[in-house]
Coordinates of C-alpha atoms in Angstrom, one line a residue:
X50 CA 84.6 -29.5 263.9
X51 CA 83.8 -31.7 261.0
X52 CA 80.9 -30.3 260.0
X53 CA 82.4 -26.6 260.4
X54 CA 85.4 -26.9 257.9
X55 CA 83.7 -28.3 255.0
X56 CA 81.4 -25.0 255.1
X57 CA 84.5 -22.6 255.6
X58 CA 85.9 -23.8 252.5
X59 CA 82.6 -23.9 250.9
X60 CA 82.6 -20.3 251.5
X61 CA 85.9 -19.7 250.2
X62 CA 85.5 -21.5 247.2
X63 CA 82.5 -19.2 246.0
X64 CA 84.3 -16.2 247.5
X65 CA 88.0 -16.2 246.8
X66 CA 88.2 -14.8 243.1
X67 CA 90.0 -16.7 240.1
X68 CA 93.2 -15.7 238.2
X69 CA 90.0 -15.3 235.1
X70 CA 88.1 -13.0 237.6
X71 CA 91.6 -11.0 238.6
X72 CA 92.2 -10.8 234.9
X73 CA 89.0 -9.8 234.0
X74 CA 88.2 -6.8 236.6
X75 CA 91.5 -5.6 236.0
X76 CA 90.9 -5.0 232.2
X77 CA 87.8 -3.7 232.8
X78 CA 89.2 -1.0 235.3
X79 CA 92.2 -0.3 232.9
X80 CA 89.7 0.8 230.5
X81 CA 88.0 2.5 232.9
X82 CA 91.0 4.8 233.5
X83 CA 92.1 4.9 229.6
X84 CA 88.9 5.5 228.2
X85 CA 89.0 9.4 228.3
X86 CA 92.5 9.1 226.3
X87 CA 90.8 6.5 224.0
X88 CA 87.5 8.9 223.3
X89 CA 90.3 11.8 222.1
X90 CA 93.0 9.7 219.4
X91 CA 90.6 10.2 216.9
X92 CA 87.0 11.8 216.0
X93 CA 86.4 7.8 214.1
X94 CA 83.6 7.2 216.9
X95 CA 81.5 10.3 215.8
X96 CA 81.2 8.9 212.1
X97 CA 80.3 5.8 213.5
X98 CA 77.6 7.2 215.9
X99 CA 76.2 9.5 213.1
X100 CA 75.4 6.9 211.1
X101 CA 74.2 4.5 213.9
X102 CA 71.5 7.3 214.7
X103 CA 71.3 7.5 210.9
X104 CA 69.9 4.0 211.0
X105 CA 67.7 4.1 214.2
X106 CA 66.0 6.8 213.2
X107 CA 65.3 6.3 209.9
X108 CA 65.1 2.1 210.0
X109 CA 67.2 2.3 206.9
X110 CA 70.9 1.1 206.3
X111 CA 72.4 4.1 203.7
X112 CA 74.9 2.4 201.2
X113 CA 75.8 5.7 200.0
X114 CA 77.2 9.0 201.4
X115 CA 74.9 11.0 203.8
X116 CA 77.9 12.9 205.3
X117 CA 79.5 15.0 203.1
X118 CA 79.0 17.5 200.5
X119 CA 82.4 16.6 198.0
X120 CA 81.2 12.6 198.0
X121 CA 77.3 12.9 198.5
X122 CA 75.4 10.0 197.0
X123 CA 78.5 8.2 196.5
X124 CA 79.2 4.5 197.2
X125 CA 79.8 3.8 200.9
X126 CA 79.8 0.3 202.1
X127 CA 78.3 -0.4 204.7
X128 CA 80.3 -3.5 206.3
X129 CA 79.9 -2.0 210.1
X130 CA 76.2 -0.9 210.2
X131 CA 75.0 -3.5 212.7
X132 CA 78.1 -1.9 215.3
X133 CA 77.5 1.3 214.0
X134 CA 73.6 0.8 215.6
X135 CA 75.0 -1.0 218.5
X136 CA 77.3 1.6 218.9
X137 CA 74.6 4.6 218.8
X138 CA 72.3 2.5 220.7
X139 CA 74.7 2.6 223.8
X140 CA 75.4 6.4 223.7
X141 CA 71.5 7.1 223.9
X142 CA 71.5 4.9 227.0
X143 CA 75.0 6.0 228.9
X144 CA 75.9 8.7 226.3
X145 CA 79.9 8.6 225.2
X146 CA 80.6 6.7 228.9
X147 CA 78.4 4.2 228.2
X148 CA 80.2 3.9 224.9
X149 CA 83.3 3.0 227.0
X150 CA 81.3 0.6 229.0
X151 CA 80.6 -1.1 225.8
X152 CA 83.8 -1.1 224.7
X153 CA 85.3 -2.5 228.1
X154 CA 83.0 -5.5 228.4
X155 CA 84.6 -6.3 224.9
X156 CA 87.8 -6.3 225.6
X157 CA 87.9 -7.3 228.8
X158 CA 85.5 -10.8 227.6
X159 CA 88.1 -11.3 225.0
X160 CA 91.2 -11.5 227.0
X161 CA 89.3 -13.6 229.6
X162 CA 88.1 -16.4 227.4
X163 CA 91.8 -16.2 225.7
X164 CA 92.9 -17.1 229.4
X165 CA 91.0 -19.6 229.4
X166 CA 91.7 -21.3 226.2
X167 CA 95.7 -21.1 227.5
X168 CA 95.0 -22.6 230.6
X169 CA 93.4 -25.4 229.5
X170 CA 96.0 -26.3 226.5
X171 CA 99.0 -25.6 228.9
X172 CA 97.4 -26.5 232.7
X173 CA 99.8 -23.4 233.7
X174 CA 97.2 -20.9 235.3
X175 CA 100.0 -18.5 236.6
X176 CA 102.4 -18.5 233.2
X177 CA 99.2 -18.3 231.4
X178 CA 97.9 -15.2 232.8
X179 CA 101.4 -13.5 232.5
X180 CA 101.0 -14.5 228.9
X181 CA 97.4 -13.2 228.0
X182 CA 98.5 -9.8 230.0
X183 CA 101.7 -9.5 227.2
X184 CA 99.1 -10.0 224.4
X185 CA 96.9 -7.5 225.8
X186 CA 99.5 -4.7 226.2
X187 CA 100.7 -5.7 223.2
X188 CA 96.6 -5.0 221.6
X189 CA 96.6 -1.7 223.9
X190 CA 98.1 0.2 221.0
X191 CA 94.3 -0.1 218.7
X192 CA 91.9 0.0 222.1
X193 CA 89.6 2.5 220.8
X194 CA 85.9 2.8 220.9
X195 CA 85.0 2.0 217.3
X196 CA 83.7 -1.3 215.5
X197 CA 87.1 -3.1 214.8
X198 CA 87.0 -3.4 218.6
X199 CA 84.2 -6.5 217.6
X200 CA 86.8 -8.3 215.4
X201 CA 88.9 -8.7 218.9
X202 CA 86.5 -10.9 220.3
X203 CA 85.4 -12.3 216.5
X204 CA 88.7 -13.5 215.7
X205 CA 88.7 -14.7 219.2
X206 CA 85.8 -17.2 219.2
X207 CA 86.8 -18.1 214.6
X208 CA 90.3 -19.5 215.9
X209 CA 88.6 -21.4 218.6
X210 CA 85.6 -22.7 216.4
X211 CA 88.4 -23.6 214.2
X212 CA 90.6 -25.4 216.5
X213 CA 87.6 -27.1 218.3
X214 CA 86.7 -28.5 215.2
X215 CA 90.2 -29.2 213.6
X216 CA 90.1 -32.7 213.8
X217 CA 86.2 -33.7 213.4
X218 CA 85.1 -30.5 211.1
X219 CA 82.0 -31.8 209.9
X220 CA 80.1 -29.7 212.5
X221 CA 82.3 -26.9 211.4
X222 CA 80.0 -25.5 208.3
X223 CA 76.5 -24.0 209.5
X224 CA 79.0 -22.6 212.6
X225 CA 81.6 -21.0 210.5
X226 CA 78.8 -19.4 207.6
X227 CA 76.9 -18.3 210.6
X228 CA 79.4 -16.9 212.7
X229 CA 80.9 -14.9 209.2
X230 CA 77.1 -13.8 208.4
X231 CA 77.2 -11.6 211.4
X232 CA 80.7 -10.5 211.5
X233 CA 80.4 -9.2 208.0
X234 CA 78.1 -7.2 209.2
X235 CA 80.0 -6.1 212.3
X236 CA 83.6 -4.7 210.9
X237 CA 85.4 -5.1 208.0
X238 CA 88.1 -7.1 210.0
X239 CA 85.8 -10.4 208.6
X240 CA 88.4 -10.8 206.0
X241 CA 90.7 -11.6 208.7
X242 CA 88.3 -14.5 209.5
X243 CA 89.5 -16.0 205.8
X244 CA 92.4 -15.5 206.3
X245 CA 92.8 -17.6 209.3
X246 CA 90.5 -20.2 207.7
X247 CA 93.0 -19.9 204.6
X248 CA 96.0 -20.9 207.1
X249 CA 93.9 -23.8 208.7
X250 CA 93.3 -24.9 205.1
X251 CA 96.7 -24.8 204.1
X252 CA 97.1 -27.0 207.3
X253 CA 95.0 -29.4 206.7
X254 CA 96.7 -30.1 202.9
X255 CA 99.9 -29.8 204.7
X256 CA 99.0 -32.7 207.5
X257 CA 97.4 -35.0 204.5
X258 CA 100.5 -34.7 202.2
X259 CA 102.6 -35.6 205.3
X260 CA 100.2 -38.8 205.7
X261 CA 99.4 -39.4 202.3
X262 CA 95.6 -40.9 201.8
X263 CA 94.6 -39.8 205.6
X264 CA 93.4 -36.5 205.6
X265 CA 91.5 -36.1 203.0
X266 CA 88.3 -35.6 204.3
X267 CA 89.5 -33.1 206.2
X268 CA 91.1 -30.9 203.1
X269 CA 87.5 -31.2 201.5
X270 CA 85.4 -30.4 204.6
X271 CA 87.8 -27.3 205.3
X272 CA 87.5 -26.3 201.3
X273 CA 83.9 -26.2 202.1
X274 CA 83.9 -24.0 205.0
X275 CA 85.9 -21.8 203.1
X276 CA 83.6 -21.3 200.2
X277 CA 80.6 -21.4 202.2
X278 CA 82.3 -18.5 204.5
X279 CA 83.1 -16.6 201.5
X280 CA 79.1 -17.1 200.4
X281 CA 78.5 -15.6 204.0
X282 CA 80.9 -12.7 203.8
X283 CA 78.3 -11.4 201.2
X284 CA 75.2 -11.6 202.9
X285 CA 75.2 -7.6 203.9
X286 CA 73.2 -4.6 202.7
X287 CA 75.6 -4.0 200.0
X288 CA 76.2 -7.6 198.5
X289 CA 79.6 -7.5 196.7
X290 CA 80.4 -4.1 197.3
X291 CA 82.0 -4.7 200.8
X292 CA 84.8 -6.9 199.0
X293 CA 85.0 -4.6 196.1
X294 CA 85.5 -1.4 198.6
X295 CA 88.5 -3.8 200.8
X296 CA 89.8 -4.9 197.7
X297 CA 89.7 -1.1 195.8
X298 CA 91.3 0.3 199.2
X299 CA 95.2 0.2 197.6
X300 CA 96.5 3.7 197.1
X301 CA 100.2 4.0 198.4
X302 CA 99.6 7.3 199.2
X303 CA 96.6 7.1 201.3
X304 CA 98.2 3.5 202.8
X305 CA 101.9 6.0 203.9
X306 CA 99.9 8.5 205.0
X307 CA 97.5 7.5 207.3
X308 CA 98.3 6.8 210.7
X309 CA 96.6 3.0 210.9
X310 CA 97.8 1.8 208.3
X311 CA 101.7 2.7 208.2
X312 CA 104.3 0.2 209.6
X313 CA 104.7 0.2 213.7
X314 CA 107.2 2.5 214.6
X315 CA 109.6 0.7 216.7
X316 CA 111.2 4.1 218.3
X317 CA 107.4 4.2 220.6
X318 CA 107.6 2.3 223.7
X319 CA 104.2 1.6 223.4
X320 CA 105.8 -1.0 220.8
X321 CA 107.6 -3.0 223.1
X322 CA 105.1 -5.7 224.8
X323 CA 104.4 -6.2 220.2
X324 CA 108.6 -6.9 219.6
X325 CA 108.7 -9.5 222.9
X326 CA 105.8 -11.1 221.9
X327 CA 107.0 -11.3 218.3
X328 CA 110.6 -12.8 219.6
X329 CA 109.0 -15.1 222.0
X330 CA 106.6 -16.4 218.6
X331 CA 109.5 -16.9 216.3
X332 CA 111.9 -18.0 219.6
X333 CA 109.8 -20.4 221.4
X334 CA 108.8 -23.0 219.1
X335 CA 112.7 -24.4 218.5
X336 CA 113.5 -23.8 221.8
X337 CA 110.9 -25.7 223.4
X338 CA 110.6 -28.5 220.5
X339 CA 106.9 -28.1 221.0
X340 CA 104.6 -30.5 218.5
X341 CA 102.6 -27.6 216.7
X342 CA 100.3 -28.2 214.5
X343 CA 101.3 -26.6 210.6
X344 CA 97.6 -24.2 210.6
X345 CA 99.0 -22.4 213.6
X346 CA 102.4 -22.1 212.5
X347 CA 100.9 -20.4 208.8
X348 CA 98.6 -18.4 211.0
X349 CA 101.0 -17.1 213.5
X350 CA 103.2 -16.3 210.5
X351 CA 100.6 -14.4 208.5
X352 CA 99.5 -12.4 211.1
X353 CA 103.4 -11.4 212.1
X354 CA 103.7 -10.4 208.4
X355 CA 100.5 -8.6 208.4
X356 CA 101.1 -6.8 211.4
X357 CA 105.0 -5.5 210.4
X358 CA 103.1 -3.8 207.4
X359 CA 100.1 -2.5 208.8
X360 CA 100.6 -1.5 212.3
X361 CA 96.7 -1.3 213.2
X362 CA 96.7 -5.6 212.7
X363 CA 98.8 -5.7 215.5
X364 CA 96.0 -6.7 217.8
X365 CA 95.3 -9.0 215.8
X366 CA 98.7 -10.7 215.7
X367 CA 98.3 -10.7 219.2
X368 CA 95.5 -13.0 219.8
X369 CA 96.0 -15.5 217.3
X370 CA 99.4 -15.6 218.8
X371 CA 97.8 -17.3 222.1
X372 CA 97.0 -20.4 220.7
X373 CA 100.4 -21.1 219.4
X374 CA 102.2 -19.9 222.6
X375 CA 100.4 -21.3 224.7
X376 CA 101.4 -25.0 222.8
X377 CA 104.9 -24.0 223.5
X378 CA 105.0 -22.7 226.9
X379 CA 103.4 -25.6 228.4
X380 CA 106.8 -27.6 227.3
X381 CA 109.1 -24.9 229.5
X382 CA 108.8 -26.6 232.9
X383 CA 110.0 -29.2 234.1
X384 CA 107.5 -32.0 235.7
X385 CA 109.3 -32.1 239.1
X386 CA 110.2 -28.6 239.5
X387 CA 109.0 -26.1 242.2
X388 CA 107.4 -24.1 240.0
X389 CA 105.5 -26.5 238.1
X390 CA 104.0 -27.5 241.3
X391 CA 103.3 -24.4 242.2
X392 CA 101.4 -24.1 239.1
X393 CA 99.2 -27.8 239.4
X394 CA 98.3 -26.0 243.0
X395 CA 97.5 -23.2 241.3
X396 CA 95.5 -25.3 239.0
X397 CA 93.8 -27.6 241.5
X398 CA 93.0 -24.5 243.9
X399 CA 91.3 -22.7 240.6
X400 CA 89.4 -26.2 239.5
X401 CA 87.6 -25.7 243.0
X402 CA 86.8 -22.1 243.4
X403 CA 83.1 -22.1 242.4
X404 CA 82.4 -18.0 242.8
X405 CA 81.0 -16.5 240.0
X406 CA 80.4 -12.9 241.6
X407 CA 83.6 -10.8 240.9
X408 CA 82.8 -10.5 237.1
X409 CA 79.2 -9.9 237.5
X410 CA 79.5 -7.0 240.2
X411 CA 82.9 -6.0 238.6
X412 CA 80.3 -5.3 235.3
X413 CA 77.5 -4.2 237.5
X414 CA 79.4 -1.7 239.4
X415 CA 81.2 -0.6 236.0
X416 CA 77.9 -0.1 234.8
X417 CA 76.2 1.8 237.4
X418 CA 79.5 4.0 237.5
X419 CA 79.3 4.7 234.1
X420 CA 76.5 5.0 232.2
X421 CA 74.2 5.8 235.6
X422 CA 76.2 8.9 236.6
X423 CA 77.6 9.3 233.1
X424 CA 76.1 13.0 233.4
X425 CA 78.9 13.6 236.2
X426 CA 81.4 12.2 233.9
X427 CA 82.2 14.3 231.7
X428 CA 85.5 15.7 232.6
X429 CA 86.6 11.9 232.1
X430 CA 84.7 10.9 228.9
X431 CA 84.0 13.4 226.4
X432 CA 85.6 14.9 223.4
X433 CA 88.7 17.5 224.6
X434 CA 87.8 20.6 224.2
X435 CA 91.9 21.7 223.6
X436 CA 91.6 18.7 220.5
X437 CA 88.2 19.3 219.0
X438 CA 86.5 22.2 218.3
X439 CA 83.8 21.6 221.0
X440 CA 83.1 24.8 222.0
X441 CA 83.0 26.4 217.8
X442 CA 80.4 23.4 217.2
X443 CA 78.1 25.2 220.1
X444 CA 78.7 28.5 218.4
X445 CA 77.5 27.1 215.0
X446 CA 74.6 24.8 216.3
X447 CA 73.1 28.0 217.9
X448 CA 74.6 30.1 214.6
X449 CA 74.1 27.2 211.6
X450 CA 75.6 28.8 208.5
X451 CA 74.7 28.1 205.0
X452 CA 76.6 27.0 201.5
X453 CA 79.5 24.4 202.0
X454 CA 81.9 23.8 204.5
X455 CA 85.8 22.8 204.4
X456 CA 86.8 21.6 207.5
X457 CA 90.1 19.9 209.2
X458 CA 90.6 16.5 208.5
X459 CA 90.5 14.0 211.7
X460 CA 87.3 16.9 213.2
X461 CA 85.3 15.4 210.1
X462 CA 84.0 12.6 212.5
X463 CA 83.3 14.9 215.5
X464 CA 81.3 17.5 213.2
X465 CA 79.2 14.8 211.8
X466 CA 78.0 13.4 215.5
X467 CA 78.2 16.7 217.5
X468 CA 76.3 19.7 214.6
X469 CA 72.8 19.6 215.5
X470 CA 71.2 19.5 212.9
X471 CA 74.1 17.5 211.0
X472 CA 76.0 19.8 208.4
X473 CA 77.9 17.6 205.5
X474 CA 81.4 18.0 206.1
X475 CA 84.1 18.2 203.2
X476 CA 86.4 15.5 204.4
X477 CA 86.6 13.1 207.4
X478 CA 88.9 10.1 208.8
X479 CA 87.5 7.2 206.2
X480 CA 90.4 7.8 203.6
X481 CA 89.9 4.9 202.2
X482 CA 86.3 6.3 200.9
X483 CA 86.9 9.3 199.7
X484 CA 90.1 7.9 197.9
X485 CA 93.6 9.7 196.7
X486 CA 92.2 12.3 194.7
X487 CA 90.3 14.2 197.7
X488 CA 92.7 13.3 200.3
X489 CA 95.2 15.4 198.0
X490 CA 93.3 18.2 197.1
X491 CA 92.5 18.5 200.9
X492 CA 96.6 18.2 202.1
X493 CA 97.2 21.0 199.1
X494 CA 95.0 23.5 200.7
X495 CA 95.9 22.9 204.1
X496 CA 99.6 23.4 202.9
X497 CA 98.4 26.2 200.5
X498 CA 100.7 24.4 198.0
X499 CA 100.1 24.2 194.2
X500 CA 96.1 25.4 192.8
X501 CA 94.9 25.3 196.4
X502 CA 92.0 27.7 195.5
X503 CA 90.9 26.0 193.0
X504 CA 89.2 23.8 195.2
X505 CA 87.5 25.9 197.3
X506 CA 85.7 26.6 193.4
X507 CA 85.5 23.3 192.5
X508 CA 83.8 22.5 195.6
X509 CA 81.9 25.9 196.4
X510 CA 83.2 26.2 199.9
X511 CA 81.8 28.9 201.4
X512 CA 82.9 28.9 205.1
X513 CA 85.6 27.0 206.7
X514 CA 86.4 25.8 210.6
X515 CA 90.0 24.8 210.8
X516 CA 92.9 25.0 213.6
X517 CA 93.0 28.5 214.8
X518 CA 96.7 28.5 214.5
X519 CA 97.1 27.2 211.1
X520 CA 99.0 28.7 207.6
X521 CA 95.9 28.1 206.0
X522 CA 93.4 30.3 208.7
X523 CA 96.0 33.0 208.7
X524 CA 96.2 33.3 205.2
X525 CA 92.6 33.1 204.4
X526 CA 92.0 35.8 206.9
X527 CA 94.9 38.7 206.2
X528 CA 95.4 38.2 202.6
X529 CA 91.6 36.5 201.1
X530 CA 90.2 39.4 203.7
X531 CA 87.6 35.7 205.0
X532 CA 85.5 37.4 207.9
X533 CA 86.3 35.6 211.3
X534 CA 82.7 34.5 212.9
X535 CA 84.3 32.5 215.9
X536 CA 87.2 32.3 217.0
X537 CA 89.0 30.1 220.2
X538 CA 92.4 28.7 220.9
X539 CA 91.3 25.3 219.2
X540 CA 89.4 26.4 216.2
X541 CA 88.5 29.4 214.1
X542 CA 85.3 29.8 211.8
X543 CA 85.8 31.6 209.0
X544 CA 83.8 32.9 205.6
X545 CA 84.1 34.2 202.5

């Protein structure tokens, strides 16, 4: 009997998963079930994908427009190219499922090592995991298959580079500039890097004037980083011009009237893991009398603020929230309670458990499912034919038409990956591009309000595919006499 025990619980150990493991295949499947919904928000992905393809094909990274007629040759920086390929690079392997996949393995990594970084400040494996699963429902709201999805997991690994390194940050330099090399590169969400390395900064001046001569060091070690990070940020395609586009992005009307970047609306349910997770971050660090240190306390606050005014930095909030949480709930319990033992069992049971298989074949079998049989998919991941004009885009890739097109605002994206060969489009979801002067002339014609025409001459549009039941498509046809060429429930193509 001695010698049969020890290999039963050998077995165990390498079979029985981990809260991680739990965490992680159940993220994994929720994005499995979500990622038809995710594909159909917005046509964003398509943009993305064109120019990904843009890029592979050509071996060249375009810094001005390539996709529309009203902005051609126009500056377009270029601070997501490298997702932008990685993005396109997937879809020729797995097609828009195995753009899911990609996007799962993201997400579901993030949340995992966010686990992990809560369990071992707090040693509370169970309170930990219901934490991390309130941040990632509170992230839910932004989980679409486009590059920001990269700054989730970039953010990620900057605050734990950052608080690895708090109190010897000497090695902290050639990590940080490296690390912002590539994520400048990846999405423009890199500012949000400097930022939190702003509120760590501000922390370490903070902890040396509360000391007095100690802490020095540290101030000028984080000043470094900082500059050296900002020297990073610029190593792209387009030098500069990434900063100057983020920084020349700050027209009220486009900011008010696109989706992203309004305020959350607190009447959505989907807002309510955001508000508990905001009380429990302004709540929990007087209740608790937790020692925290003053970077997370600026970061945490920063974030909050940025996230009340844009509601599309919510995730964001979110996961730099974890490392401030989890400083407080580990104070909650008491030592000798029940459930604090419960959670060192917990603990020592998950210390043991050696089985590394569940993410692996969770990933493998995700895989295989996906991008595999992603042929057999398609009912699940593929642009809705009732949202986008699917079945009008087969009409004009068999039936290409010539002269300029005008075209509805969020199918920009979708025209620009799914017209073979790729006609420019007049507008599509990138606002911030094509800037307030466009975005109005394009809301006046749609409304047919003030010299609406006059930018169908300006612009030479010749033919148009909008919403089939639109003021604008009913008025072109019965009173400018525009002859119908296709015509569906979703979309109508019309010309001059």
């Amino acid at each position: 009997m001695e010698t049969v025990q020890p290999k039963k619980l050998w077995i165990i150990t390498r079979i029985l998963p981990s809260l991680s493991d739990v965490l992680f295949v159940s993220l994994l499947f929720a994005v499995y079930l979500l990622g038809g919904r995710m594909l159909n928000i917005d046509s964003d992905l398509g943009r993305h994908l064109a120019i990904g393809d843009f890029i592979l094909d050509t071996g060249s990274i375009p810094t001005k427009d390539i996709l529309s007629h009203t902005r051609e040759g126009n500056h377009r920086p270029p601070y997501e190219w490298f997702s932008q390929v990685l993005l396109a690079g997937t879809h020729r392997i797995g097609g828009l499922a195995g753009v899911i996949f990609l996007t799962g393995l993201i997400i579901s990594a993030t949340f995992t090592i966010l686990y992990g970084e809560a369990v071992k400040r707090t040693g509370l494996p169970i309170l930990s995991a219901f934490l991390i699963i309130l941040i990632a429902g509170a992230s839910s709201l932004h989980w679409l298959p486009r590059p920001h999805i990269f700054t989730f997991i970039f953010l990620t690994a900057w605050i734990i580079l950052l608080e690895t390194h708090h109190n010897s940050p000497k090695k902290l330099i050639p990590y940080a500039s490296g690390m912002m090399i590539l994520w400048a590169n990846i999405h423009a969400g890199f500012i949000f890097g400097l930022l939190t390395w702003l509120a760590y900064f501000a922390g370490s001046i903070w902890e040396w004037l509360k000391k007095r001569q100690e802490g020095v060091g540290k101030v000028k070690v984080f000043l470094i980083t900082g500059i050296f990070a900002l020297i990073a940020s610029v190593i792209t395609p387009d030098g500069w011009g990434n900063w100057i586009a983020l920084l020349g992005n700050n027209s009220r009307y486009i900011l008010e009237n696109t989706t992203e970047t309004m305020s959350p609306n607190f009447h959505n349910a989907g807002m309510f893991p955001f508000l508990i997770l905001l009380a429990f971050s302004i709540s929990l660090p007087s209740l608790t009398n937790a020692s925290i240190r003053p970077a997370l306390v600026f970061l945490n606050a920063g974030m909050a603020m940025a996230a009340l005014l844009v509601a599309r930095n919510i995730p964001l909030f979110a996961i730099s929230s974890a490392f401030m949480l989890s400083s407080c709930i580990k104070e909650i319990f008491v030592k000798e309670s029940l459930l604090m033992k419960i959670e060192l069992r917990t603990l020592q049971l998950q210390s043991q458990l050696q089985g590394r298989f569940w993410k692996m074949t969770a990933v493998i079998l995700f895989g295989a499912i996906i991008i595999l049989n992603h042929g057999n998919l398609t009912s699940r991941y593929q642009f809705a034919p009732s949202i986008f004009p699917v079945e009008a885009v087969k009409w004009l890739n068999d039936n290409p038409q010539q002269g300029n097109m005008f075209n509805e605002f969020n199918w920009g994206g979708y025209l620009e990956y799914a017209m073979k060969p790729r006609q420019p489009v007049f507008i599509d979801s990138q606002t911030d591009f094509y800037g307030e002067s466009l975005t109005r002339e394009y809301q006046a014609v749609i409304l047919l309000s003030g010299d609406w025409e006059q930018v169908f001459e300006e612009y030479e549009v010749d033919w148009a595919i909008i919403k089939t039941n639109s003021i604008l498509a009913t008025h072109l046809i019965r009173e400018k006499n525009w002859e119908i060429l296709y015509g569906d429930d979703t979309a109508v193509i019309i010309k001059r």
